[in-house]
Amino acid sequence: MLTARYIANDKLMPWLLSLTETRQVLAPVQAGGQTLFAPLDENSRLDLKGLADASAKAALLPRCETLFEFHYSKGEGVPSKTELEVRETLPDQDTFLFGARPCDAKGFTVFDRVYDAGTRRDIYYCTRRDKTLVAALACTEPADTCFCNRVGGGPGDTDGADMLFTPVDGGYVIESVTEKGEAFLAEQPLMEAEERKEEARKVREAVSEAMPGGDPLGGTEGEVLRLFDDKEFWGGVAAKCLSCGACSYLCPTCYCFNMTDEVNGDDGVRVRTWDNCMSFQFTLEGSGHNPRDGKAQRMRNRIGHKFSYYPELHDGNLACVGCGRCIVHCPVSMDVRAIVAQARDRALAKEEHAND
Amino acid sequence: MTSTDATNLYLPDMATIQEVIQETSNIKTFRITLNNPDAMRNFRFEPGQVGQLSVFGVGESTFVINSSPTRMDYLQFSVMRVGELTEKLHKLRVGDQVGVRAPLGNCFPYEDMKGKDIVFVGGGIGMAPLRTLLLYMLDNRDDYGKISLLYGARSPSDMAFSYELPEWLGREDMTTELTVDNGTPDWKHHVGLIPNVLKEMAPSAENAFAVTCGPPIMIKFTIEALHSLGFKDEQIITTLEKRMKCGVGICGRCNIGTKYVCKDGPVFTNAQLKELPNEL
Ligand SMILES: Cc1cc2nc3c(=O)[nH]c(=O)nc-3n(C[C@H](O)[C@H](O)[C@H](O)COP(=O)(O)OP(=O)(O)OC[C@H]3O[C@@H](n4cnc5c(N)ncnc54)[C@H](O)[C@@H]3O)c2cc1C
Ligand code: SF4
Ligand code: SF4
Ligand code: FES
């Protein structure tokens, strides 16, 4: 990290509000009994106690965004001829994303590998990524559903963030992670706090040490895949699933989308919206054939994608950051940690059996 | 703000329908050209690649570019009417505008196929992807060995590209066999299922490739027939279909394990298919 600053607790909200003059500030605020990332204003009630209910992914991949607009008009001269005009609509808003947890920030790195992959750049995502500063907030009270430390992260990690806020006595130590973060901090009226870096480091270390461990859930690519044809296993795992999709919509690493057109008279837009592989429609083909026509197949794809396919394609990085939102919010209490652990145990047991 | 300096993966090029051919009761062929003459002149694709066609206001769907890169007067797509977008496409007329995002996906391994005998086996609309490769090979005839085509449809009136069949049937440098499930009194070709006719034809597997495309059930039995004729999995090439959206490996819809049909496919050898998890 480059340099450190300090902001006192009572200065935080005024400072964030001052930022809203030049950009959108997204922060976890209380809304209808939930804590969600939303644009900050004077009336917002910041909630920095724990993990927000939904992830911060909408900052970079909105739930619904217009890709382009189109307009039909009557052609000149020839009345039967219609003309069509298409106009792309790129994001243009600067954003300060405050209070993303380290797992949320790491979720962006999962996106980056797919949306910003060499020659294949998703210009909407990449533009937003460029225009957004990610200010992560180190965790001091991990929930018992948190398992970032079992999937290659940690409550004080900085992957995917431009700067890290660490709560210390009286306020926060802010450390820059990227040059973009450093440049931003250099312009801010914040106190230098080189001497408090150590204090911040100790806070992070203490949280990290206190967090319950457990077997790493990475390195199970082969096991998950070896169970591919194990109908009994996936059927059992998925039996109580309601296909509601809450797990995917709340997940900071789920990035699948749909594209649809919306029209109003002669005008229309093509929008992209979050989609979800737990839904029956996701793979339904025009012929009526559906390669994933059961819950078991869909669950297998979701777990397989996060713990097997994605890591295989992206140097062992998992597409799960351990935020535990899917565990907290699943109406039938599915636990992704348990599913992966069971998959591994079952695959290993099968292997031993085969070697007997 | 709008910017056009970086390529936008999702923004279709505008194109104009130049010709519409009613192939069968539910298949129409569209010949289109890109509105931007430079884009049309510089457009490059390889046999087997696909495009996303847009009807603005309805959406996009995936279709094989079934013209040949050796004949660039227009890009040709043949569309079977099955749902919302294909229904709307079928209503369009010459001069109407569509969007096209192409080329997408991989292509037939036409370089590796040089010097080999080629057996085409197409069923119904599955003839479309074969057509592009067939035309390409006929235009580079000296590069390939014997070329045979077996094309089947439900009935004579379900045969797409009927206006081209006389030429193919008449050519000295290829063998063409047609078959239908249900014949009519004036039908002079085979009546019977494709795999059975294929076994009668008994093409040699030696130094050969077979390319097959059609409904899943037809492909399944065609591959069995090819095996019985001695074709190995590496010699059998087919194309896969999956519901696609982005077409570039991002939206996450078309994966089979780690493979994405939109970018790693749609063309696969049977040997490659056997490596994939069983989720077709
Ligand atoms: C690589 C590839 C190449 C292809 N090449 C060709 C080709 O050359 N020619 C060709 O004709 N076709 C081709 N296809 C198939 C073609 O893409 C589909 O037939 C086409 O997308 C169907 O579009 P549609 O909008 O008309 O159907 P849709 O209206 O989208 O869907 C048809 C049916 O799907 C179901 N469905 C879809 N969405 C929903 C939903 N949200 N809820 C409930 N049910 C739903 C319904 O049963 C519906 O009637 C290809 C496909 C692929 C992947
Ligand atoms: S799968 Fe669950 S625990 Fe993992 S990142 Fe997604 S919501 Fe969080
Ligand atoms: S999973 Fe880790 S980073 Fe995320 S909220 Fe819990 S402790 Fe913090
Ligand atoms: S169509 Fe989007 S990933 Fe293949």
Short mmCIF file of N, CA and C and ligand atoms in Angstrom, two decimals, chain A residues 281 284-286, chain B residues 50 61-64 78-80 82-87 125 128 240-244 266, ligand 1:
data_model
loop_
_atom_site.label_atom_id
_atom_site.label_comp_id
_atom_site.label_asym_id
_atom_site.label_seq_id
_atom_site.Cartn_x
_atom_site.Cartn_y
_atom_site.Cartn_z
N GLN A 281 -35.94 -21.55 -17.21
CA GLN A 281 -35.91 -20.90 -18.53
C GLN A 281 -34.49 -20.66 -19.04
N LEU A 284 -33.57 -23.18 -21.63
CA LEU A 284 -34.64 -23.74 -22.46
C LEU A 284 -34.46 -23.32 -23.92
N GLU A 285 -34.43 -24.29 -24.81
CA GLU A 285 -34.19 -23.97 -26.22
C GLU A 285 -35.48 -23.85 -27.00
N GLY A 286 -35.36 -23.25 -28.17
CA GLY A 286 -36.54 -23.03 -29.01
C GLY A 286 -37.28 -24.31 -29.33
N VAL B 50 -21.15 -18.36 -36.74
CA VAL B 50 -22.55 -17.97 -36.63
C VAL B 50 -22.67 -16.46 -36.44
N SER B 61 -31.34 -13.69 -32.03
CA SER B 61 -31.18 -15.15 -32.01
C SER B 61 -30.01 -15.53 -32.89
N THR B 62 -29.53 -16.75 -32.64
CA THR B 62 -28.32 -17.23 -33.28
C THR B 62 -28.62 -18.03 -34.54
N PHE B 63 -27.92 -17.73 -35.62
CA PHE B 63 -28.06 -18.50 -36.86
C PHE B 63 -26.71 -18.66 -37.53
N VAL B 64 -26.56 -19.78 -38.19
CA VAL B 64 -25.33 -20.03 -38.93
C VAL B 64 -25.28 -19.13 -40.16
N SER B 78 -30.49 -18.94 -42.93
CA SER B 78 -31.76 -19.63 -43.14
C SER B 78 -32.39 -19.88 -41.79
N VAL B 79 -33.64 -19.50 -41.68
CA VAL B 79 -34.27 -19.41 -40.37
C VAL B 79 -35.53 -20.25 -40.31
N MET B 80 -35.56 -21.17 -39.36
CA MET B 80 -36.76 -21.95 -39.16
C MET B 80 -37.64 -21.22 -38.15
N VAL B 82 -39.76 -20.92 -35.19
CA VAL B 82 -40.08 -21.73 -34.01
C VAL B 82 -40.62 -20.91 -32.85
N GLY B 83 -40.39 -19.62 -32.86
CA GLY B 83 -40.78 -18.82 -31.69
C GLY B 83 -40.91 -17.37 -32.04
N GLU B 84 -40.73 -16.56 -31.04
CA GLU B 84 -41.05 -15.15 -31.16
C GLU B 84 -40.20 -14.43 -32.20
N LEU B 85 -38.88 -14.53 -32.05
CA LEU B 85 -38.02 -13.78 -32.94
C LEU B 85 -38.07 -14.33 -34.36
N THR B 86 -38.04 -15.63 -34.48
CA THR B 86 -38.06 -16.23 -35.82
C THR B 86 -39.38 -15.92 -36.53
N GLU B 87 -40.44 -15.83 -35.76
CA GLU B 87 -41.75 -15.44 -36.30
C GLU B 87 -41.67 -14.03 -36.91
N ILE B 125 -33.18 -28.39 -41.15
CA ILE B 125 -32.50 -27.11 -41.10
C ILE B 125 -31.00 -27.32 -40.83
N ALA B 128 -28.21 -26.23 -43.16
CA ALA B 128 -27.68 -24.86 -43.26
C ALA B 128 -26.18 -24.78 -42.95
N LEU B 240 -23.12 -27.93 -32.25
CA LEU B 240 -24.02 -27.97 -31.10
C LEU B 240 -24.89 -26.73 -31.09
N GLU B 241 -26.04 -26.88 -30.48
CA GLU B 241 -26.90 -25.72 -30.26
C GLU B 241 -27.14 -25.57 -28.78
N LYS B 242 -27.11 -24.35 -28.32
CA LYS B 242 -27.50 -24.04 -26.95
C LYS B 242 -28.18 -22.69 -27.02
N ARG B 243 -29.07 -22.47 -26.12
CA ARG B 243 -29.68 -21.15 -26.07
C ARG B 243 -28.57 -20.13 -25.77
N MET B 244 -28.39 -19.15 -26.65
CA MET B 244 -27.30 -18.20 -26.49
C MET B 244 -27.82 -16.78 -26.36
N PRO B 266 -19.59 -23.36 -32.27
CA PRO B 266 -20.48 -24.53 -32.16
C PRO B 266 -19.92 -25.82 -32.76
C1 LIG C 1 -24.96 -22.10 -32.78
C2 LIG C 1 -26.41 -22.09 -33.24
C3 LIG C 1 -26.71 -22.05 -34.57
C4 LIG C 1 -28.03 -22.02 -35.01
N1 LIG C 1 -28.29 -21.95 -36.35
C5 LIG C 1 -29.56 -21.90 -36.77
C6 LIG C 1 -29.87 -21.77 -38.16
O1 LIG C 1 -28.98 -21.69 -39.01
N2 LIG C 1 -31.15 -21.73 -38.53
C7 LIG C 1 -32.17 -21.83 -37.61
O2 LIG C 1 -33.34 -21.77 -38.01
N3 LIG C 1 -31.93 -21.93 -36.28
C8 LIG C 1 -30.65 -21.96 -35.84
N4 LIG C 1 -30.40 -22.03 -34.49
C9 LIG C 1 -31.54 -22.10 -33.55
C10 LIG C 1 -32.11 -20.72 -33.31
O3 LIG C 1 -31.18 -19.93 -32.63
C11 LIG C 1 -33.39 -20.78 -32.47
O4 LIG C 1 -34.35 -21.54 -33.14
C12 LIG C 1 -33.95 -19.41 -32.23
O5 LIG C 1 -33.14 -18.73 -31.32
C13 LIG C 1 -35.33 -19.42 -31.68
O6 LIG C 1 -35.65 -18.08 -31.45
P1 LIG C 1 -37.12 -17.57 -31.22
O7 LIG C 1 -37.01 -16.22 -30.60
O8 LIG C 1 -37.92 -17.63 -32.44
O9 LIG C 1 -37.66 -18.57 -30.20
P2 LIG C 1 -38.13 -18.17 -28.76
O10 LIG C 1 -39.44 -17.45 -28.90
O11 LIG C 1 -37.10 -17.51 -27.98
O12 LIG C 1 -38.28 -19.52 -28.09
C14 LIG C 1 -38.91 -20.59 -28.69
C15 LIG C 1 -39.51 -21.42 -27.60
O13 LIG C 1 -38.61 -21.47 -26.51
C16 LIG C 1 -39.30 -21.43 -25.31
N5 LIG C 1 -38.99 -20.23 -24.52
C17 LIG C 1 -38.07 -19.30 -24.82
N6 LIG C 1 -37.98 -18.35 -23.89
C18 LIG C 1 -38.87 -18.66 -22.96
C19 LIG C 1 -39.24 -18.04 -21.73
N7 LIG C 1 -38.69 -16.92 -21.29
N8 LIG C 1 -40.20 -18.65 -21.01
C20 LIG C 1 -40.77 -19.78 -21.43
N9 LIG C 1 -40.45 -20.38 -22.56
C21 LIG C 1 -39.52 -19.85 -23.33
C22 LIG C 1 -40.72 -21.53 -25.69
O14 LIG C 1 -41.09 -22.88 -25.79
C23 LIG C 1 -40.74 -20.86 -27.01
O15 LIG C 1 -41.84 -21.15 -27.80
C24 LIG C 1 -29.08 -22.04 -34.06
C25 LIG C 1 -28.78 -22.05 -32.70
C26 LIG C 1 -27.46 -22.07 -32.29
C27 LIG C 1 -27.17 -22.05 -30.82
#
